[in-house]
Short mmCIF file of C-alpha atoms and ligand atoms in Angstrom, two decimals:
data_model
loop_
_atom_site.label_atom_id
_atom_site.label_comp_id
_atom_site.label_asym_id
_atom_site.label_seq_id
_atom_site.Cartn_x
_atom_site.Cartn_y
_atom_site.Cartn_z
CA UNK A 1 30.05 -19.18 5.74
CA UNK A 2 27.59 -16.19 5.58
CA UNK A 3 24.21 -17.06 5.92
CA UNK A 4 20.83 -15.12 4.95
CA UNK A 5 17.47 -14.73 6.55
CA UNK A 6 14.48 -16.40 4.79
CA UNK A 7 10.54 -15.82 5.76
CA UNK A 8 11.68 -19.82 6.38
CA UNK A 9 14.66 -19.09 8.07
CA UNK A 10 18.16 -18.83 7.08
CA UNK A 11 19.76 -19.74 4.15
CA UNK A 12 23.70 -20.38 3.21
CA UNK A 13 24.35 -17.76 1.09
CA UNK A 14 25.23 -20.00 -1.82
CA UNK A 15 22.57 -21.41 -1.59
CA UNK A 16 20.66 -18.57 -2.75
CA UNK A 17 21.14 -18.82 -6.27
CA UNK A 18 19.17 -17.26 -9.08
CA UNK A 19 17.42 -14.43 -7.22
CA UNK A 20 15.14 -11.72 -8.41
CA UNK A 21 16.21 -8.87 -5.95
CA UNK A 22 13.06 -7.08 -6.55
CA UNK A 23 8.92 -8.13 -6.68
CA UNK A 24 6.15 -7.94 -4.48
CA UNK A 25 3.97 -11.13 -3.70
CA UNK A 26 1.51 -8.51 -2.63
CA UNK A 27 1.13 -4.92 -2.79
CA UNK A 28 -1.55 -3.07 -0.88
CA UNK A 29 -2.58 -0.18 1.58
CA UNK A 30 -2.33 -1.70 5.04
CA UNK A 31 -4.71 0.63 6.88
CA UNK A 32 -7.62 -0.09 4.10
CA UNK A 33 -6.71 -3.86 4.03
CA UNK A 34 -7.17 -3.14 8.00
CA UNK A 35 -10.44 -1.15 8.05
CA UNK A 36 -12.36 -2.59 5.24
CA UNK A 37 -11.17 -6.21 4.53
CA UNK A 38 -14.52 -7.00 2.74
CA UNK A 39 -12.17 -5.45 -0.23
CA UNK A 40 -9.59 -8.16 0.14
CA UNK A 41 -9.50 -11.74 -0.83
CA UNK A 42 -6.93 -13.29 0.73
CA UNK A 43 -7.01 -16.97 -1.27
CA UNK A 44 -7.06 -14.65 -4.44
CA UNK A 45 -4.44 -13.19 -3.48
CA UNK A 46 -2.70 -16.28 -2.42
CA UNK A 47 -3.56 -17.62 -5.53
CA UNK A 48 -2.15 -15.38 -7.21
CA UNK A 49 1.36 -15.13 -5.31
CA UNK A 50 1.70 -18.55 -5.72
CA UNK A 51 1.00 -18.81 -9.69
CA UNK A 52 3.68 -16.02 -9.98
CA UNK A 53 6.66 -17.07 -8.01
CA UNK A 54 6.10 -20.57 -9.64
CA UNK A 55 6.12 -18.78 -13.01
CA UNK A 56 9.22 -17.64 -11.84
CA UNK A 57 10.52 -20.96 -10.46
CA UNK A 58 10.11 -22.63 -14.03
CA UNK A 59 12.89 -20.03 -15.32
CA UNK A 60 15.21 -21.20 -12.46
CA UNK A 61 14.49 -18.67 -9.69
CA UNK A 62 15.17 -19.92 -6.21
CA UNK A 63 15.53 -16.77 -4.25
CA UNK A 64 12.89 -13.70 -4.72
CA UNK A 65 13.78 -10.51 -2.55
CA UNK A 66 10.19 -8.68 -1.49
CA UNK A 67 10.82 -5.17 -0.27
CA UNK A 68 7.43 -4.51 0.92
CA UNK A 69 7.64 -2.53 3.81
CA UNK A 70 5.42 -0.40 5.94
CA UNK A 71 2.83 1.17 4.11
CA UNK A 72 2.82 -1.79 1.66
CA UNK A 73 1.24 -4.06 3.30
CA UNK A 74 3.82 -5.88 4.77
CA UNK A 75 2.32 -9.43 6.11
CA UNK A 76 5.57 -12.09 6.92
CA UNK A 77 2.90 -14.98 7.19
CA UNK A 78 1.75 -14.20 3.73
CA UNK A 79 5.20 -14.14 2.42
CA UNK A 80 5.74 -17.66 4.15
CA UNK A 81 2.95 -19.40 2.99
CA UNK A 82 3.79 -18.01 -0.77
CA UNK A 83 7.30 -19.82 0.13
CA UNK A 84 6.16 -22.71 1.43
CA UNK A 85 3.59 -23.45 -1.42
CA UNK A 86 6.04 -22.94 -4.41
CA UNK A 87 9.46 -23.52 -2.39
CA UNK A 88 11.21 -20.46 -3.45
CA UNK A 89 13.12 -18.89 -0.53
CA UNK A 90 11.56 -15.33 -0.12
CA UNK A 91 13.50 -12.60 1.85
CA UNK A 92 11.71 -9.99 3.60
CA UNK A 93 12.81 -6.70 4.86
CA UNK A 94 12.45 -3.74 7.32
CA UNK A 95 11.38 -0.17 6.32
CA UNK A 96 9.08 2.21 5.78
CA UNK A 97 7.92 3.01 2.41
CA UNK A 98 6.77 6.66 2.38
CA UNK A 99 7.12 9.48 -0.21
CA UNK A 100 6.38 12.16 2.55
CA UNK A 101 3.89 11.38 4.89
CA UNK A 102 4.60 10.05 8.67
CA UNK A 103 2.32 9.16 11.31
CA UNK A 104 2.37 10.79 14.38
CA UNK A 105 4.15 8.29 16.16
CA UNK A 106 7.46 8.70 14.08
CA UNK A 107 7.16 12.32 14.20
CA UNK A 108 7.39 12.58 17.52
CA UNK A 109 10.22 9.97 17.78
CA UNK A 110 13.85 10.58 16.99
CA UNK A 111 16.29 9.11 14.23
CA UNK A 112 17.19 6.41 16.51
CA UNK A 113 13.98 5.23 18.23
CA UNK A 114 12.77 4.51 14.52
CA UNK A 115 16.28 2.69 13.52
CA UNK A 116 15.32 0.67 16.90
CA UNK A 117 12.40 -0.39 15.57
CA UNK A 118 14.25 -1.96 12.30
CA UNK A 119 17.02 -3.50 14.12
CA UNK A 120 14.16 -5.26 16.00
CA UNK A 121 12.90 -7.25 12.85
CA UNK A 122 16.05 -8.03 11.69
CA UNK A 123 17.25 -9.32 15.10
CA UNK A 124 14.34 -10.59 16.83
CA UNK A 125 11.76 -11.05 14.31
CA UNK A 126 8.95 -9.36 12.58
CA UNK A 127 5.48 -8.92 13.63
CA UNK A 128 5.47 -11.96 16.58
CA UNK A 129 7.41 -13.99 14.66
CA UNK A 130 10.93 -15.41 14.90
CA UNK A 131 11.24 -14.14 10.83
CA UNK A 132 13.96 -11.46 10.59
CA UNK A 133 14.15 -9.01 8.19
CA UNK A 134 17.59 -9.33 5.50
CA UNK A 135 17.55 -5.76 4.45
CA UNK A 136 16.00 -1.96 5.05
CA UNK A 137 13.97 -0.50 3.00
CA UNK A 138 13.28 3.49 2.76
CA UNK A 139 11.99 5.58 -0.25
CA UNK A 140 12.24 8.76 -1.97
CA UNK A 141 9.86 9.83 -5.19
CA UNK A 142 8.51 12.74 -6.51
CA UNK A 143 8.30 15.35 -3.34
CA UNK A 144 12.28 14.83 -3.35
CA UNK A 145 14.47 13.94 0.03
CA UNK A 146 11.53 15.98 1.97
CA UNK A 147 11.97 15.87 5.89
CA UNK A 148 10.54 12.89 6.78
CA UNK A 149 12.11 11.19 4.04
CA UNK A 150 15.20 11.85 5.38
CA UNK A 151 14.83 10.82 8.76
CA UNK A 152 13.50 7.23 7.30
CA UNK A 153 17.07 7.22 5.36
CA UNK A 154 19.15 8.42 8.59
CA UNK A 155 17.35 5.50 11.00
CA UNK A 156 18.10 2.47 7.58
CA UNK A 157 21.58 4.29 7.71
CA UNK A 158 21.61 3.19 11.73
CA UNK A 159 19.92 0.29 11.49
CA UNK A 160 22.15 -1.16 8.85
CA UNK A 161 25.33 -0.22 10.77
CA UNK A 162 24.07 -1.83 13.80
CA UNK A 163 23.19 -5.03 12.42
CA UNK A 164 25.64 -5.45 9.12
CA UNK A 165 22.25 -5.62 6.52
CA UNK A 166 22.01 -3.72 3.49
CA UNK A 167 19.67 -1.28 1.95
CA UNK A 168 17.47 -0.82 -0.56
CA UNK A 169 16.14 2.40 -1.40
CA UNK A 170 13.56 3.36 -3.82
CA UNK A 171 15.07 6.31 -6.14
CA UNK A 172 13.48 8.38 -8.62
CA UNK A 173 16.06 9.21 -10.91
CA UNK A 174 13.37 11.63 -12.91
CA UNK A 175 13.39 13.77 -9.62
CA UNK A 176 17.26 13.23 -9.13
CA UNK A 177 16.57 12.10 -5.29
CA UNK A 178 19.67 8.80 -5.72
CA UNK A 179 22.46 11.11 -5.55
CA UNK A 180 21.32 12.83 -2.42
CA UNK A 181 19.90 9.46 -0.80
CA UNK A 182 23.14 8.20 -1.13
CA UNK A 183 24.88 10.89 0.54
CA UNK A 184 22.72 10.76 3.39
CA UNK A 185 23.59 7.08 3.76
CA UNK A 186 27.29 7.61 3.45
CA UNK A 187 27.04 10.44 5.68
CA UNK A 188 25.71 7.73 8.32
CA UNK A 189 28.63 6.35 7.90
CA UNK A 190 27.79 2.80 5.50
CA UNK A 191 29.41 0.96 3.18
CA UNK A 192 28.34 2.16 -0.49
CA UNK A 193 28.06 -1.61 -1.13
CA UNK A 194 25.97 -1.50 0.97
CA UNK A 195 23.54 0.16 -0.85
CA UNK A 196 20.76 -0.58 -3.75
CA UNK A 197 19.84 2.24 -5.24
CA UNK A 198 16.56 0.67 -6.67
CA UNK A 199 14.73 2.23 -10.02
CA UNK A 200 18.14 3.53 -11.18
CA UNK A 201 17.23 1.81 -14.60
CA UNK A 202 14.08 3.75 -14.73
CA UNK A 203 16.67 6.47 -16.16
CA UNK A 204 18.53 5.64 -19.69
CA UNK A 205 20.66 8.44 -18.30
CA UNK A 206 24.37 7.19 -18.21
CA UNK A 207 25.41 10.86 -16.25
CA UNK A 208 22.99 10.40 -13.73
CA UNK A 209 23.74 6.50 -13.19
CA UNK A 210 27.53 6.48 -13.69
CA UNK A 211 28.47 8.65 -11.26
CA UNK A 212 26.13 6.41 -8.82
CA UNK A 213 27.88 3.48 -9.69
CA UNK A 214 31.82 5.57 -9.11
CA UNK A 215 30.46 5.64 -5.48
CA UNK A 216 30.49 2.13 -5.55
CA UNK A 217 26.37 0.85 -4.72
CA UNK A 218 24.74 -1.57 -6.59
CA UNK A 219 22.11 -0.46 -9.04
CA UNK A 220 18.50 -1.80 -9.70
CA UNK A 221 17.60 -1.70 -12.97
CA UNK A 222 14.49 -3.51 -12.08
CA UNK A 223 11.52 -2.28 -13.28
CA UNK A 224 11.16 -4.10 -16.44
CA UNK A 225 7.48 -4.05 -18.06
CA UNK A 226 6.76 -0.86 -16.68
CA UNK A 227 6.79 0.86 -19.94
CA UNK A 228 5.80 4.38 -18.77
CA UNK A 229 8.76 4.86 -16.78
CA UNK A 230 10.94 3.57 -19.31
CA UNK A 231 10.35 1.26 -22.52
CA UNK A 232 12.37 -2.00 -22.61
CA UNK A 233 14.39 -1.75 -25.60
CA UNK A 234 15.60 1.72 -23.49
CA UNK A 235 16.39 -0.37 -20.54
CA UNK A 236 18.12 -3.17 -22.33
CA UNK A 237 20.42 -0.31 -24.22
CA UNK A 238 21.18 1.34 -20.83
CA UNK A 239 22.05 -2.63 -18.99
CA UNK A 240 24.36 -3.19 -21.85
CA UNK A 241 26.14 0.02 -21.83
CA UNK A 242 26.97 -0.10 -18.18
CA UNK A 243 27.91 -3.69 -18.91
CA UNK A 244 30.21 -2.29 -21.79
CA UNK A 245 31.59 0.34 -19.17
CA UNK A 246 32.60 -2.51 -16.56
CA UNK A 247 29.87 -2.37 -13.95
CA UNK A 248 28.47 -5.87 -14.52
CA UNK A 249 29.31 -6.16 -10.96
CA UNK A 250 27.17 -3.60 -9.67
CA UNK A 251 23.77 -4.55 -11.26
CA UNK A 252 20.67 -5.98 -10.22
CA UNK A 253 17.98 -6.62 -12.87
CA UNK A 254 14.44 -7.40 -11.87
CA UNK A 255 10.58 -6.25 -12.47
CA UNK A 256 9.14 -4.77 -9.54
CA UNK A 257 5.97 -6.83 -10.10
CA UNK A 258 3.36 -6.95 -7.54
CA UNK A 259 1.28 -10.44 -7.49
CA UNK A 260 -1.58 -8.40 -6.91
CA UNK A 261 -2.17 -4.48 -6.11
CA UNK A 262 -4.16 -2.43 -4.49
CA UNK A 263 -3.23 0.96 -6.20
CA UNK A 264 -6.11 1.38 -8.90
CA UNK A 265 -9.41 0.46 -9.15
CA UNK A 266 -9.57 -2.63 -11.35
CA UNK A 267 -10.66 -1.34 -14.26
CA UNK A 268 -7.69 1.40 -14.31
CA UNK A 269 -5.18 -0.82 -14.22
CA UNK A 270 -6.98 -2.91 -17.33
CA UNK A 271 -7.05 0.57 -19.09
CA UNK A 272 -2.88 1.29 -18.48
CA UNK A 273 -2.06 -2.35 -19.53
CA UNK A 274 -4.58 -1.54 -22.71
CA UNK A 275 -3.07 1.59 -23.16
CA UNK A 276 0.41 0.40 -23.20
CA UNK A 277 1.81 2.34 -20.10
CA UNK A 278 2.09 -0.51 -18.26
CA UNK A 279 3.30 -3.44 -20.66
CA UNK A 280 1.13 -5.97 -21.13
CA UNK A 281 4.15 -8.21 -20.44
CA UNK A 282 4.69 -6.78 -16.94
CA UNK A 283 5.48 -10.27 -15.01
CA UNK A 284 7.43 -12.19 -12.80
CA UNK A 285 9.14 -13.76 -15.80
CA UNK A 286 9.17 -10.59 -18.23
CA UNK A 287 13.33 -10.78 -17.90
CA UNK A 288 13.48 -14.58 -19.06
CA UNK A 289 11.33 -14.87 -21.55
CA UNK A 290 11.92 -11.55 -23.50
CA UNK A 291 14.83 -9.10 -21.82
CA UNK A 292 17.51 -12.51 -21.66
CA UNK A 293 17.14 -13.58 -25.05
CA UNK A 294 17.14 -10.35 -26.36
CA UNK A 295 20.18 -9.46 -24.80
CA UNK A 296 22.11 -12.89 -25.18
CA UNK A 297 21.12 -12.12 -28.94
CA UNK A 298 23.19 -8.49 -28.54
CA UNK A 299 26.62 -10.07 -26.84
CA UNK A 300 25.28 -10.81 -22.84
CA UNK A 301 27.50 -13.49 -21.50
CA UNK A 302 26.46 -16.75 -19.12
CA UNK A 303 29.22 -15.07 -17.17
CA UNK A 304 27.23 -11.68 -17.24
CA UNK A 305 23.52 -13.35 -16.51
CA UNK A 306 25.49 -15.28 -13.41
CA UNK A 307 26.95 -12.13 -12.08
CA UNK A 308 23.64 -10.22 -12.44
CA UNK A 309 21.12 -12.80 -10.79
CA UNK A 310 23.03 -15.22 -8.70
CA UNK A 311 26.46 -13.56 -7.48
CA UNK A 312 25.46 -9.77 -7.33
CA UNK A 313 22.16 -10.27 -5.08
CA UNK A 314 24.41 -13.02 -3.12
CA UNK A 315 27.16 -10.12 -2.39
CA UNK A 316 24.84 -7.20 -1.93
CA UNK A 317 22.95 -9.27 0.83
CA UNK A 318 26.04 -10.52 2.78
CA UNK A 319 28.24 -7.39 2.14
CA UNK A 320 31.16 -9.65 0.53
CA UNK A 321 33.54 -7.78 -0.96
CA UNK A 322 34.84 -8.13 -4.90
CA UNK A 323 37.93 -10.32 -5.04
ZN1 ZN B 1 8.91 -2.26 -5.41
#
């Protein structure tokens, strides 16, 4: 029986159940949460972790996936106390979440002593503890598959094939990086279901996503509420088309919502949500309480909803095969 690391340890895999493969408990710059921590308040924070997850919990959730990586703030402890207050099992990952820039210290080190790095958390434990990462993260956004990107890609490529985990990587289909990320990771030599190509669904798209999907990687269409990458009716259309094509199998829905973030100054992100870029229904329960019934109300199965959040997250984690 395959089993899955938790921030609490691990987990049957069927005993994941309804999982949202993609939100952040917290999202914020490490090196400013670092330097000036008089910005931060960590029982706010906490607070408000804790209030979302068990938002989430209400609809059924039992399993959330957090990619934050490196660069996001990454704090396992966090994570664990967020799990330990609501009970949801939260899986954390490996990574680093960069557009372009790399320190010095992984420019000067190869492919391999960065993959060593991931294997690490996902065999030993992350940060001084005995919590091990379940996936990789790595990234790609608007500079493209730059360098540096590309050596993040070829070390989750390693790391993965070392240790059996998947990957999630952060696409932006706008700047056509998934096609290209992908062929990086299959040059590497892993599994396409292996791979999450995360943000697919910001794209409406079906030429760009199909031809994803014919490789055989699971898709995130997981940014729902964050209306200025693409409305929600738009993303509901695209998740029922590629259900309509036969690729229920390959999809993960979720919202990319961060508990709390660090990005904007507080009254900016009060002027997006105003302004409607950012919905004002961004959440951790966005999916159940207005994508679902929507869709049920256009032809979405049980079977469909099971696939999506229960058996696809299940099979991308452990690698199981379709029967
Ligand atoms: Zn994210």
């Amino acid at each position: 029986m395959a089993e899955v690391e938790t921030v609490t340890g691990p987990v049957p895999a069927e005993q994941l159940g309804l999982t949202l493969v993609h939100e952040h408990v917290r999202f914020r710059d490490e090196a400013v949460a670092e330097q000036w921590p008089h910005l931060y308040d960590r029982d706010a924070e906490l607070a408000a972790a804790v209030e979302a997850v068990n938002a989430a919990k209400a609809h059924g959730v039992r399993t959330i996936c957090d990619p934050t990586a490196m660069f996001g703030g990454r704090d396992v402890r966090f994570m664990r106390e967020v799990s330990e207050r609501t009970g949801v099992q939260i899986i954390a990952c490996t990574g680093i979440y960069t557009y372009d820039h790399l320190p010095m210290f992984f420019r000067t080190r190869d492919v391999d002593a960065i993959a060593e790095l991931f294997v690490r958390d996902i065999t030993e434990g992350i940060q001084g503890t005995d919590i091990k990462a379940a996936f990789i993260k790595c990234a790609a956004d608007e500079p493209g598959v730059n360098e540096n990107v590309e050596k993040i890609h070829r070390a989750a490529a390693r790391a993965s094939r070392a240790t059996g985990v998947p990957i999630m990587a952060h696409t932006r289909p706008a700047s056509n990086t998934g096609p290209r990320q992908l062929e990086i990771f299959l040059e590497e030599g892993v599994a396409p279901e292996k791979v999450q190509l995360a943000h697919t669904g910001d794209s409406d798209d079906l030429d760009y996503i199909v031809p994803l999907l014919e490789q055989g990687v699971y898709v995130g269409l997981d940014r729902y509420g964050l209306e200025m990458f693409l409305p929600l009716e738009r993303r509901n259309e695209t998740l029922l088309a590629l259900v309509e094509r036969g690729y229920v199998d390959r999809l993960l829905v979720s919202q990319d919502f961060c508990a709390t973030i660090d990005w904007f100054p507080s009254e900016a992100v009060e002027q997006l949500v105003a302004g409607g870029a950012v919905s004002p229904d961004w959440s951790m329960v966005l999916v159940f309480e207005k994508v679902l019934p929507a869709l049920r109300e256009r032809g979405l199965s049980a079977d469909d909803e099971r696939r999506i959040f229960v058996d696809n997250p299940r099979r991308w984690l452990t690698g199981e095969r379709l029967s």
